[in-house]
mmCIF file of C-alpha atoms in Angstrom:
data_model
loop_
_atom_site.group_PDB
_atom_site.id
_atom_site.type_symbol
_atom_site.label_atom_id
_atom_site.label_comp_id
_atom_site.label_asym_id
_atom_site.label_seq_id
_atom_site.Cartn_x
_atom_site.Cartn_y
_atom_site.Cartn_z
ATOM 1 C CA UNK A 187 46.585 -27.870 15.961
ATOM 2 C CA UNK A 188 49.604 -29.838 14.427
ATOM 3 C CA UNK A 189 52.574 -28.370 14.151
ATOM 4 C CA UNK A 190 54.378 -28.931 10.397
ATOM 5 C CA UNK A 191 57.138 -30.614 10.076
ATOM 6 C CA UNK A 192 60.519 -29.551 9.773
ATOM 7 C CA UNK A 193 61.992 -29.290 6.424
ATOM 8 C CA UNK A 194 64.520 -31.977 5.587
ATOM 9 C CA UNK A 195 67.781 -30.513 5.876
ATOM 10 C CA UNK A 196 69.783 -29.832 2.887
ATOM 11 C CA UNK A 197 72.935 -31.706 1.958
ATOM 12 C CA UNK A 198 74.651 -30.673 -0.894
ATOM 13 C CA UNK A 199 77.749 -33.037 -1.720
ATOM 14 C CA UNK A 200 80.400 -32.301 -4.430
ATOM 15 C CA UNK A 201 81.461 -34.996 -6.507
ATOM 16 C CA UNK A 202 81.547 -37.251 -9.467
ATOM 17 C CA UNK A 203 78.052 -38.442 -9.948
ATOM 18 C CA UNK A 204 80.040 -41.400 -12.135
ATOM 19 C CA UNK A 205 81.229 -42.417 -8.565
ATOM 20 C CA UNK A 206 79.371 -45.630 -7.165
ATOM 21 C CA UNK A 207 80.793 -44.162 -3.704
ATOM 22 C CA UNK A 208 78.751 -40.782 -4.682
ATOM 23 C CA UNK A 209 75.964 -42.493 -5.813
ATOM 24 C CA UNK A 210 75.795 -45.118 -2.582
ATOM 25 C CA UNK A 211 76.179 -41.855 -0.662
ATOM 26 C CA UNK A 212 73.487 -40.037 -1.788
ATOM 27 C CA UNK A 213 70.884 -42.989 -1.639
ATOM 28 C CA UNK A 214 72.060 -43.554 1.823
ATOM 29 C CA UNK A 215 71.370 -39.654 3.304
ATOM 30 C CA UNK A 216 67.981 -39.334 1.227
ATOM 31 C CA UNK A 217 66.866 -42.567 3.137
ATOM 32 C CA UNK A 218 67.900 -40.941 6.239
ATOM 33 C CA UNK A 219 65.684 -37.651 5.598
ATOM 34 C CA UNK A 220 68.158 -35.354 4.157
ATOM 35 C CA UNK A 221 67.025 -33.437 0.404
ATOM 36 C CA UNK A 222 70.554 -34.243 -1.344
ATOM 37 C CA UNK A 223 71.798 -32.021 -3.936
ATOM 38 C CA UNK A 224 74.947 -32.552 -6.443
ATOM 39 C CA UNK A 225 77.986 -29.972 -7.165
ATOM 40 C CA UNK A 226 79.692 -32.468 -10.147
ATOM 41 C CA UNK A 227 82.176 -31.980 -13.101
ATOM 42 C CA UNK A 228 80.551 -35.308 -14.296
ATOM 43 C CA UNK A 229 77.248 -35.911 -14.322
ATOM 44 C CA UNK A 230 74.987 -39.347 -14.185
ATOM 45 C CA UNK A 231 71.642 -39.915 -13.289
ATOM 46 C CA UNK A 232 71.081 -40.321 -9.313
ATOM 47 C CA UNK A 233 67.069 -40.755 -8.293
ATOM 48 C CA UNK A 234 66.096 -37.902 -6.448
ATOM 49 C CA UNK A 235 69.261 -35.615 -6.464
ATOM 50 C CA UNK A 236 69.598 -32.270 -8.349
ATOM 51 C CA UNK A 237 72.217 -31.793 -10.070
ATOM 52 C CA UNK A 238 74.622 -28.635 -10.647
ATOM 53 C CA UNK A 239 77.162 -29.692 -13.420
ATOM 54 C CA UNK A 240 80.236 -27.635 -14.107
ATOM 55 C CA UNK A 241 81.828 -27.748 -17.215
ATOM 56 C CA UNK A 242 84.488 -30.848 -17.915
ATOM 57 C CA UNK A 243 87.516 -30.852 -16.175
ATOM 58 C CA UNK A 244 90.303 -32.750 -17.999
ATOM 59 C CA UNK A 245 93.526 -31.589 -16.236
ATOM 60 C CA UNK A 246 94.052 -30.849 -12.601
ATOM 61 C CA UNK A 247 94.680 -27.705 -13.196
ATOM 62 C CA UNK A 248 91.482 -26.623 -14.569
ATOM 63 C CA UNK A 249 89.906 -27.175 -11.312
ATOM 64 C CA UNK A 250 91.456 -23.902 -10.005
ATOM 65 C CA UNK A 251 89.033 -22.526 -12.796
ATOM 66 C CA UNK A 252 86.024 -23.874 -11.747
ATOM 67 C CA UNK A 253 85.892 -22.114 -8.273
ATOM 68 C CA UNK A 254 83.439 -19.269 -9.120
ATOM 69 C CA UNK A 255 80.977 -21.234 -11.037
ATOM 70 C CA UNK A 256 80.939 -23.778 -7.672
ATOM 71 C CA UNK A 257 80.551 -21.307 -5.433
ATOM 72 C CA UNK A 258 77.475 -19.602 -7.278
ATOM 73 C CA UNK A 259 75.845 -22.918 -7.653
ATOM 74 C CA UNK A 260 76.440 -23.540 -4.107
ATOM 75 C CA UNK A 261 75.631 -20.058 -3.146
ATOM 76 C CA UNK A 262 72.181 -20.492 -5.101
ATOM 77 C CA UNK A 263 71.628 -24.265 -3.645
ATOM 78 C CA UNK A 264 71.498 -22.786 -0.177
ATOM 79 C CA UNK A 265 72.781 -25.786 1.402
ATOM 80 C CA UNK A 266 73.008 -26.793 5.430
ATOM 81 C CA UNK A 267 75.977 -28.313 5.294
ATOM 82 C CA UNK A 268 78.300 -28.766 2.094
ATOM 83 C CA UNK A 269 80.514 -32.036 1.947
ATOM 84 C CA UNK A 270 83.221 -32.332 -1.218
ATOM 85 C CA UNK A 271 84.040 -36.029 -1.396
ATOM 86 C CA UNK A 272 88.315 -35.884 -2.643
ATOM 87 C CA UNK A 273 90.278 -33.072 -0.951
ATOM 88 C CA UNK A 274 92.420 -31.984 -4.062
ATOM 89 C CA UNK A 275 89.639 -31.556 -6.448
ATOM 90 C CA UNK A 276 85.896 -30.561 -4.914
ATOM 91 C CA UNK A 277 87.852 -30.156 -1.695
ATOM 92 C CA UNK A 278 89.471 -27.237 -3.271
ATOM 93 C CA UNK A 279 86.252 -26.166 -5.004
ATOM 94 C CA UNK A 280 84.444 -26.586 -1.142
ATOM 95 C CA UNK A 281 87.053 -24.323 0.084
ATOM 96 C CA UNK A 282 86.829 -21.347 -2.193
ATOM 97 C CA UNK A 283 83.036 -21.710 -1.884
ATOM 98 C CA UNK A 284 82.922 -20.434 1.640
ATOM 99 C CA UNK A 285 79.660 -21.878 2.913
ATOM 100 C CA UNK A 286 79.856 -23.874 6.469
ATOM 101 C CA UNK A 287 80.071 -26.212 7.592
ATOM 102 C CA UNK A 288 82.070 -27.722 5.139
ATOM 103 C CA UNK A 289 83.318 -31.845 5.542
ATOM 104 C CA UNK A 290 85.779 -33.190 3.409
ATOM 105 C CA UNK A 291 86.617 -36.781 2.983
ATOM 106 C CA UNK A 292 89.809 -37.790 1.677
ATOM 107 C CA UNK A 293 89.683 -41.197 -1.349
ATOM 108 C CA UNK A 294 93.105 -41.865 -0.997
ATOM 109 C CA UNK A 295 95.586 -40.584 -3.314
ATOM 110 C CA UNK A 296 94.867 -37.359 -2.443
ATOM 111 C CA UNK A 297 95.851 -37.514 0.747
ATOM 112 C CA UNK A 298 98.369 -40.106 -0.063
ATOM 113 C CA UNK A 299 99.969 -39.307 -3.104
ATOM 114 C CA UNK A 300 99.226 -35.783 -4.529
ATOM 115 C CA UNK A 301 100.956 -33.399 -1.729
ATOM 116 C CA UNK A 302 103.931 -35.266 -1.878
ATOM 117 C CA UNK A 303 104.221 -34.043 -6.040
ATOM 118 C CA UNK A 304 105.656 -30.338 -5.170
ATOM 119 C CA UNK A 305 106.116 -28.111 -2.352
ATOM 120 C CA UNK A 306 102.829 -26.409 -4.123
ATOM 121 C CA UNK A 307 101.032 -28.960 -3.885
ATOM 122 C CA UNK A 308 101.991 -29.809 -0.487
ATOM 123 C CA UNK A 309 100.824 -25.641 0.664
ATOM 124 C CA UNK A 310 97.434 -26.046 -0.947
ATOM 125 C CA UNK A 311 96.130 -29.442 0.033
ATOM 126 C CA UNK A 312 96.841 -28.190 3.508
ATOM 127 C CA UNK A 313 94.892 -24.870 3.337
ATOM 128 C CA UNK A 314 91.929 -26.661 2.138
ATOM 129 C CA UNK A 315 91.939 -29.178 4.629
ATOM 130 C CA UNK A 316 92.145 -26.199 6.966
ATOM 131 C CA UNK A 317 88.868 -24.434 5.605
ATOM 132 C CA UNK A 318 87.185 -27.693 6.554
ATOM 133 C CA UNK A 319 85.098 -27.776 9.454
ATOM 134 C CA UNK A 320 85.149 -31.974 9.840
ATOM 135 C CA UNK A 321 87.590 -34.190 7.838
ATOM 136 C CA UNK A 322 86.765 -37.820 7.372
ATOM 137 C CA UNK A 323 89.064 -41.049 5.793
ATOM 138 C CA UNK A 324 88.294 -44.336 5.426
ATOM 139 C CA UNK A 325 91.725 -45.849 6.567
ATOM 140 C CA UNK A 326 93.779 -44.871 10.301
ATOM 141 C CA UNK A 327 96.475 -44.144 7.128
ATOM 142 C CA UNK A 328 94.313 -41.459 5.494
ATOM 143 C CA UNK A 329 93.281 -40.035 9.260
ATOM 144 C CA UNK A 330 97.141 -39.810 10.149
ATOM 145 C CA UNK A 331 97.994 -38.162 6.583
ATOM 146 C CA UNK A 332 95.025 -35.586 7.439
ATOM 147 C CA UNK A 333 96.513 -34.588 10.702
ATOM 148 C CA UNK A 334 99.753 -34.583 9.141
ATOM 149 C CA UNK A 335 98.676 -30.638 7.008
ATOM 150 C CA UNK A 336 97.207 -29.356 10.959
ATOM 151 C CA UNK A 337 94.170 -28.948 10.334
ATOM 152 C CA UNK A 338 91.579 -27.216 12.553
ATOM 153 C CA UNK A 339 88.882 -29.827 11.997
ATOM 154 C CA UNK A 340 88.420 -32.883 13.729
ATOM 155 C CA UNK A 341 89.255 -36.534 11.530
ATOM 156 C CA UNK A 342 87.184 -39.752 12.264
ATOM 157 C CA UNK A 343 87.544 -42.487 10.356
ATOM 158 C CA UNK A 344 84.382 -43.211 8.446
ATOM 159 C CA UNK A 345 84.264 -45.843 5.896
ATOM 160 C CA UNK A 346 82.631 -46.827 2.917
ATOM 161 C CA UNK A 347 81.065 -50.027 4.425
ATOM 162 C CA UNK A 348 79.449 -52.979 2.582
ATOM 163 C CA UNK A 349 76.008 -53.736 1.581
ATOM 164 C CA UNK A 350 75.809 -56.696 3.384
ATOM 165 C CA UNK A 351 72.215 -58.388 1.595
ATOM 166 C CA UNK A 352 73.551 -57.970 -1.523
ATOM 167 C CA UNK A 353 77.580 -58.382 -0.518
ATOM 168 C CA UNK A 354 76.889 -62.522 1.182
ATOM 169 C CA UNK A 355 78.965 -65.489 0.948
ATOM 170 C CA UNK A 356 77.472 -68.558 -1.463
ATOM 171 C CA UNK A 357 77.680 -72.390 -0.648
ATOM 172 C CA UNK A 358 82.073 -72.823 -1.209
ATOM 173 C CA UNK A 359 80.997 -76.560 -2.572
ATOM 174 C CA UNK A 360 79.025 -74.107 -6.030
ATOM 175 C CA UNK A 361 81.789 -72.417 -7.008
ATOM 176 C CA UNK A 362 83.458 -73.869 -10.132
ATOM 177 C CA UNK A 363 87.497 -74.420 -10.530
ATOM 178 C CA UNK A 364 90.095 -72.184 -9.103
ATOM 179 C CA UNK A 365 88.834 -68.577 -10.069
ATOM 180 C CA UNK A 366 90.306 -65.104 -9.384
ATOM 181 C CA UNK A 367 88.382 -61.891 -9.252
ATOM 182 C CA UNK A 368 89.734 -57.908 -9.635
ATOM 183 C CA UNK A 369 87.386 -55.196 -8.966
ATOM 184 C CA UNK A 370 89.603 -52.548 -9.366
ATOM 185 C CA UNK A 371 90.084 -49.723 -12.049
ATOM 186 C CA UNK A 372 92.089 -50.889 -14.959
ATOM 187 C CA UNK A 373 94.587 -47.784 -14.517
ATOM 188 C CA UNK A 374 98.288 -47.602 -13.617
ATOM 189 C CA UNK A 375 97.923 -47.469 -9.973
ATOM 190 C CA UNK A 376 95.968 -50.660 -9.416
ATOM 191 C CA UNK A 377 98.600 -53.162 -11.052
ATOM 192 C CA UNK A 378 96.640 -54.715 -13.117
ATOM 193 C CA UNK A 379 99.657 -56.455 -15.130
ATOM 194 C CA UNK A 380 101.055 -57.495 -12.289
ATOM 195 C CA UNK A 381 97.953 -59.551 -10.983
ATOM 196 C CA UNK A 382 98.218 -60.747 -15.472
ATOM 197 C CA UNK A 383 101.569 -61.861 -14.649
ATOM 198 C CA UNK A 384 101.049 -63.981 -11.503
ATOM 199 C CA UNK A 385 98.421 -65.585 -13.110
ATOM 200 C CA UNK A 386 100.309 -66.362 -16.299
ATOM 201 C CA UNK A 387 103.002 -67.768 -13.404
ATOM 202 C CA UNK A 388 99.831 -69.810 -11.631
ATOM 203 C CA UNK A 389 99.225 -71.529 -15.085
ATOM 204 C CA UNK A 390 102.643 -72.359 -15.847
ATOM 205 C CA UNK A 391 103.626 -74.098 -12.277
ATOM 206 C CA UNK A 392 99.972 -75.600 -12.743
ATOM 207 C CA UNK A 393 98.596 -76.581 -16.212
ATOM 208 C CA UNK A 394 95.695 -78.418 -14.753
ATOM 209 C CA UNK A 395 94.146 -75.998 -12.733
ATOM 210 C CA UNK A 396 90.950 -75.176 -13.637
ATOM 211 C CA UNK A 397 91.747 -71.157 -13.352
ATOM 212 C CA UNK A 398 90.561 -68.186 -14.528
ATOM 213 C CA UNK A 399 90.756 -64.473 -13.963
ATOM 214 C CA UNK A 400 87.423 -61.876 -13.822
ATOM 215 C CA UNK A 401 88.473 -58.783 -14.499
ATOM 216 C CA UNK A 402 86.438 -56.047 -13.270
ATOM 217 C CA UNK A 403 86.304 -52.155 -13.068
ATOM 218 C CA UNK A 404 87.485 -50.564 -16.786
ATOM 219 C CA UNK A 405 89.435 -48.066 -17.490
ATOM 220 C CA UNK A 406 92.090 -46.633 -20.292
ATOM 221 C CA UNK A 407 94.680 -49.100 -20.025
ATOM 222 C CA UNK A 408 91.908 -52.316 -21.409
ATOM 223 C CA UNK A 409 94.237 -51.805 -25.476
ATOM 224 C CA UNK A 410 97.293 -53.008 -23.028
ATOM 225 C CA UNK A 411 95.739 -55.145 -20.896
ATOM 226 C CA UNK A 412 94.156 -57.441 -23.774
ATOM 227 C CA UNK A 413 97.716 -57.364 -25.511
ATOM 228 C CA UNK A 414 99.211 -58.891 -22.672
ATOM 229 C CA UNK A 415 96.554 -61.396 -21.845
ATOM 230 C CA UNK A 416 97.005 -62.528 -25.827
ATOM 231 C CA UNK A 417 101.038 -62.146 -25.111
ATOM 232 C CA UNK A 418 100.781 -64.447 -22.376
ATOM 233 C CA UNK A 419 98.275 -67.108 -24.463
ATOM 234 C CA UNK A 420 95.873 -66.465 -21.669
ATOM 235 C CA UNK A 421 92.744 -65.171 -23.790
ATOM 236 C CA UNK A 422 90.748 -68.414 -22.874
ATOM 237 C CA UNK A 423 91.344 -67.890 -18.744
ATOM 238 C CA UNK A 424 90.663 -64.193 -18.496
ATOM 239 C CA UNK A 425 87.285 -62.526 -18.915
ATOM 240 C CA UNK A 426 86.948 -58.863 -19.408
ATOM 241 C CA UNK A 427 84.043 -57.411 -17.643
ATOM 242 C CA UNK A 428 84.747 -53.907 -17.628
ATOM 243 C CA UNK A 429 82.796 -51.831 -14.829
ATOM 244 C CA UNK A 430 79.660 -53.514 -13.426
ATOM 245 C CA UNK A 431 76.840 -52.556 -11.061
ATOM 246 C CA UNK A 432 76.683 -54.314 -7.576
ATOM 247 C CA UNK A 433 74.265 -56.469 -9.047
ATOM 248 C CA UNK A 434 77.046 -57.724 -11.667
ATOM 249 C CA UNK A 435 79.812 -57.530 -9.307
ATOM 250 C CA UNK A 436 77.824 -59.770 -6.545
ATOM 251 C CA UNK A 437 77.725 -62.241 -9.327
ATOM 252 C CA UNK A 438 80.701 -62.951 -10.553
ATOM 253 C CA UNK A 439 82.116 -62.582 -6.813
ATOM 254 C CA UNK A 440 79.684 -65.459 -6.274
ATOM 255 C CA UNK A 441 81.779 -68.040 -8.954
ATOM 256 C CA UNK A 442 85.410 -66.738 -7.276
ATOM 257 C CA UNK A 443 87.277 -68.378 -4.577
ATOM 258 C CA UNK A 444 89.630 -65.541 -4.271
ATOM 259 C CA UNK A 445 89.893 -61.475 -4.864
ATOM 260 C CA UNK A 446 93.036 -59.910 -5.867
ATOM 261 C CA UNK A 447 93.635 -55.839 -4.869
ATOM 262 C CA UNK A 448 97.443 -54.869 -5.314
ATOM 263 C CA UNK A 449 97.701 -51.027 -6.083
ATOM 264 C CA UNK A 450 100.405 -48.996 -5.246
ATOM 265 C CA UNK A 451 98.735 -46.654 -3.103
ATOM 266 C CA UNK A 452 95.309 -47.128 -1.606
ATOM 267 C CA UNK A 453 93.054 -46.320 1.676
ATOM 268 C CA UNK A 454 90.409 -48.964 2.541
ATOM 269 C CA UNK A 455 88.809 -50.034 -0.560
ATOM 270 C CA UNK A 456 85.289 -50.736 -1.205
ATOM 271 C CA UNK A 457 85.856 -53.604 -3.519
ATOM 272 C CA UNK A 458 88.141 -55.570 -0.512
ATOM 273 C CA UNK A 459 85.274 -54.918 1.733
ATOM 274 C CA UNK A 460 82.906 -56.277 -0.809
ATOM 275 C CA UNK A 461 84.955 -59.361 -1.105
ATOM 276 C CA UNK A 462 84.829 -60.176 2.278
ATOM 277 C CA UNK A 463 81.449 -59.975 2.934
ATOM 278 C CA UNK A 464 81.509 -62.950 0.190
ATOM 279 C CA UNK A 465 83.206 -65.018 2.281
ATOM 280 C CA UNK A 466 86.627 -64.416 0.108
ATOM 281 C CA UNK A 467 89.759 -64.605 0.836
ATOM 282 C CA UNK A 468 91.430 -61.735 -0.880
ATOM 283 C CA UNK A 469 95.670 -61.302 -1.525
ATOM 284 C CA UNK A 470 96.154 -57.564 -1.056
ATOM 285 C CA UNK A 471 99.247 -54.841 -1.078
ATOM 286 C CA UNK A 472 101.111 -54.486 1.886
ATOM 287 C CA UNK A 473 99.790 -51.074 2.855
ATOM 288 C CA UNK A 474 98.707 -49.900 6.679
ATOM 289 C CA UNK A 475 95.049 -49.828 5.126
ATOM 290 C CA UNK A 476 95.154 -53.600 4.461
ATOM 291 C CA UNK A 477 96.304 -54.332 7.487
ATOM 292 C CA UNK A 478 93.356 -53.041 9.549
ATOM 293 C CA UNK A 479 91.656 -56.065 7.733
ATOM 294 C CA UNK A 480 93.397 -58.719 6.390
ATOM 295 C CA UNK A 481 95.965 -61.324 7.411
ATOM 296 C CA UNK A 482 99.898 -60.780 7.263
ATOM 297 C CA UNK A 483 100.025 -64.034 4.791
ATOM 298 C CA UNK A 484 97.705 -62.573 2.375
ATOM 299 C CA UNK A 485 99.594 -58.929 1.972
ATOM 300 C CA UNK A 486 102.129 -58.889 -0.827
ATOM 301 C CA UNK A 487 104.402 -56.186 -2.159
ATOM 302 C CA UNK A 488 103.394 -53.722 -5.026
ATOM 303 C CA UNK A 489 104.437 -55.189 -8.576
ATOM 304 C CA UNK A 490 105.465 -58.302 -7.245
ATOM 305 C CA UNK A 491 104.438 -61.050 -9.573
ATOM 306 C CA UNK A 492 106.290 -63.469 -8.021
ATOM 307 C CA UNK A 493 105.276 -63.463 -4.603
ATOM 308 C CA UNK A 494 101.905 -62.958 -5.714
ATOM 309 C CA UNK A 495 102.106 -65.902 -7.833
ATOM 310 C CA UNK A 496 102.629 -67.492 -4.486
ATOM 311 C CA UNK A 497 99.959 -66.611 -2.464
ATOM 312 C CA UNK A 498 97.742 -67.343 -5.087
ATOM 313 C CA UNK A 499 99.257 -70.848 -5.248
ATOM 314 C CA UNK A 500 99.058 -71.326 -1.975
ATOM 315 C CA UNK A 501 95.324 -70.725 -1.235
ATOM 316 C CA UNK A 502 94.976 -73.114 -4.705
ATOM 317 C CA UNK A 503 96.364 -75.789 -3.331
ATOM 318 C CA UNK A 504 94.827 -75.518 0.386
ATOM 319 C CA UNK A 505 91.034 -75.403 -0.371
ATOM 320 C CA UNK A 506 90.244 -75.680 3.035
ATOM 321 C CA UNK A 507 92.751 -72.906 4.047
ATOM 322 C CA UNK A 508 90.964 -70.695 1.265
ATOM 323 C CA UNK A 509 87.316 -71.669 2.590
ATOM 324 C CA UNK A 510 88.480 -70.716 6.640
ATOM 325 C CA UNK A 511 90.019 -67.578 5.522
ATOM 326 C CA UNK A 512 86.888 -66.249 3.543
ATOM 327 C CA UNK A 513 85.009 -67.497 7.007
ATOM 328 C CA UNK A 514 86.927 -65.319 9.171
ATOM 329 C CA UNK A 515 86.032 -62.645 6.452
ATOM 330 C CA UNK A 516 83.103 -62.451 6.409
ATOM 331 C CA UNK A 517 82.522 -62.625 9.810
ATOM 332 C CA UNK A 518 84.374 -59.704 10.138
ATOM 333 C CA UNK A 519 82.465 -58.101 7.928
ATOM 334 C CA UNK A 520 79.205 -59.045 9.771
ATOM 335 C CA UNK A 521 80.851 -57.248 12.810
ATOM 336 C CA UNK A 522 82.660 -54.081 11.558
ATOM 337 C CA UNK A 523 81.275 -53.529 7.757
ATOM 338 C CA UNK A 524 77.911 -52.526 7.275
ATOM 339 C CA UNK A 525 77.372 -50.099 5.312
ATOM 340 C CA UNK A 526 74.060 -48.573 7.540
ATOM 341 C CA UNK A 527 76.221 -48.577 10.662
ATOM 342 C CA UNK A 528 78.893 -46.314 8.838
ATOM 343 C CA UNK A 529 75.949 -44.156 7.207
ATOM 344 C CA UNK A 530 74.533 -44.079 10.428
ATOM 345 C CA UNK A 531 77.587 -42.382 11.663
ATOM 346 C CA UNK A 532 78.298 -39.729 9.357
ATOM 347 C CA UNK A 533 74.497 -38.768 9.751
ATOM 348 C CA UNK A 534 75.053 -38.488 13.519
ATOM 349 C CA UNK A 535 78.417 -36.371 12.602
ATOM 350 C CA UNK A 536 76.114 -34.365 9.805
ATOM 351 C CA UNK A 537 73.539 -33.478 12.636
ATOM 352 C CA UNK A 538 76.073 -32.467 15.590
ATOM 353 C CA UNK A 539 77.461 -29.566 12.620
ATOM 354 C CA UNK A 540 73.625 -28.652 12.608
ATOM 355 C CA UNK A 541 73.481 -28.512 16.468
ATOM 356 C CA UNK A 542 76.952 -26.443 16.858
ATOM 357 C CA UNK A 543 75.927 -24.265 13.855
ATOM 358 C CA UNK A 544 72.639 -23.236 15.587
ATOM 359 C CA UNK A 545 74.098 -22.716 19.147
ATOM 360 C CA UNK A 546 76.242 -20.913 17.837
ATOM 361 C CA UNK A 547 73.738 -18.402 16.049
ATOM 362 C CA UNK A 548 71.649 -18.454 19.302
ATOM 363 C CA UNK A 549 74.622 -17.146 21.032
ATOM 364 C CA UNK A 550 75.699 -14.541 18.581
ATOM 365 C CA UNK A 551 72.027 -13.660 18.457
ATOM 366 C CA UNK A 552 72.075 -13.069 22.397
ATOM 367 C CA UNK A 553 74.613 -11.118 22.261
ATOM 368 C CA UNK A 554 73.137 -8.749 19.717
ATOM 369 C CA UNK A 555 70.043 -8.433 21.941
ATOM 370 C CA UNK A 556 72.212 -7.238 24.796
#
């Protein structure tokens, strides 16, 4: 006789459903076996995933209200393992649900940015991380700012990785003019007027060049991004494309001979990944995530117009220079990000919890039996 199978095991992940990094997530666990359930303050359709949605949150604060209605829905999910993807948000909510084991991953900023706001601040982002029993980041910066709060847990750095069949580079000799991509958010923190600015800069030293800018991403600041693009007489050399599905972004990646990603703050981002794998060269922020990846040349300061200006120029003017560098890209990416390899790991990381979880039972069980 045939013994049945084992259930799946039950991941229940808490997060914004809106989230491409949610939604890549989920697809990615269900394809490795796991049932994959959602804790989210907003909801979108994900195949295959139940969903739990708490009421809106609009203001930090409000999270600290939404604790009992997570933990019931968790409590009534039954998960085997609960993961809350942003520590100062569903990290918090993870923490006051009480269910292990409990993983956190850390985005960025709130690792980065949000402790350092008050003392407060600073207090509770380190108890949560403390309630955690593994922490991932996707930058050595968000790793060292974990183990900067003590926490119990042990931090690997896990990140989001790249879809490499869809994320390829296209024939260099296809791609039309000079033309600039951003795939970030079109909020304060991703310097999207400064990248306006350089290019208004680009235009002026160099009338001729056939240049334009894709922006990418959306978000509330498009009323004072359009006014400075018409400001700058620049409404015939930058395309608003708002937020786009891989499908779109691989696209319009595919007509670009260089990214730009200059925030202010930032762990490894997805869309610099992406951008390699295209065979891109991309002119990023000086921050110790960039630097894991891309070349001293190509790191600017935050908000600096100018000196972005000037890499841009330079990679305009060297088309060779620009076609070697998104080479050594995407070879890199081809080594160190794919997206299964990554996926592969956190399901390895998943399954250990598992394995501690029930030795741990089997020994508490022994010593009942004594």
């Amino acid at each position: 006789m045939t013994a049945p199978a084992a259930a799946s095991p039950h991941l229940c992940l808490l997060g914004d459903a809106t989230s491409p990094h949610i939604q890549r997530w989920a697809r990615e666990m269900r394809a490795r076996g796991w049932r994959v359930s959602l804790v989210t303050a907003r909801p979108a359709p994900i195949d295959g995933v139940h969903q739990q949605v708490l009421r809106p949150v609009r203001r930090s604060a409000q999270w600290l209200l939404r604790a009992g209605v997570a933990r019931r829905a968790i409590a009534a999910l039954a998960p085997d393992i609960v993961h809350a993807h942003y520590t100062t948000s569903y990290g918090y909510l993870g923490a006051r649900a009480g269910r292990h084991p409990l993983v956190m991953t850390a985005w960025g900023s709130d690792l980065l940015v949000t402790p350092h706001a008050s003392p407060w601040m600073r207090w509770l982002t380190a108890w949560t991380l403390r309630c955690a029993d593994l922490i991932t980041g996707d930058s050595q910066s968000l790793v060292d700012a974990a183990h900067s709060h003590q926490p119990t847990a042990p931090v690997h750095c896990i990140h989001w990785g790249v879809e490499l069949e869809r994320f390829a580079p296209v024939p260099w000799q296809g791609k039309p003019g000079f033309e600039i991509v951003s795939l970030r958010s079109w909020e304060p923190n991703y310097n999207i007027p400064t990248l306006i600015d350089a290019v208004a800069q680009l235009h002026r030293a160099q009338p001729h060049l056939p240049l334009h800018l894709h922006l990418l991403g959306g978000g509330s600041m498009e009323a004072p991004l359009r006014a400075q693009v018409a400001a700058q007489g620049l409404q015939a050399l930058v395309s608003f494309h708002g937020r786009q599905d891989d499908a779109g972004m691989a696209r319009v990646l595919a007509r670009c001979k260089v990214s730009v990603s200059v925030p202010t703050q930032d762990a490894t981002s997805v869309s610099v990944l992406e951008s390699m794998a295209c065979g891109l060269p991309v002119v990023a922020t000086q921050l110790q995530a960039n630097t894991q990846w891309l070349e001293p040349r190509w790191l600017v300061p935050a908000r600096d117009s100018t000196a972005l200006a000037h890499a841009l120029a330079q990679l305009a003017q060297d088309d060779a220079a620009a076609q070697a560098t998104g080479q050594r890209n995407a070879a890199l990416m081809q080594r160190e990000g794919d997206r299964r390899l990554q996926m592969d790991r956190m399901d390895a990381l998943y399954r250990e919890l598992l394995q501690a979880r029930a030795a741990a039972r089997h020994q508490n069980s022994s010593k009942i039996g004594r």
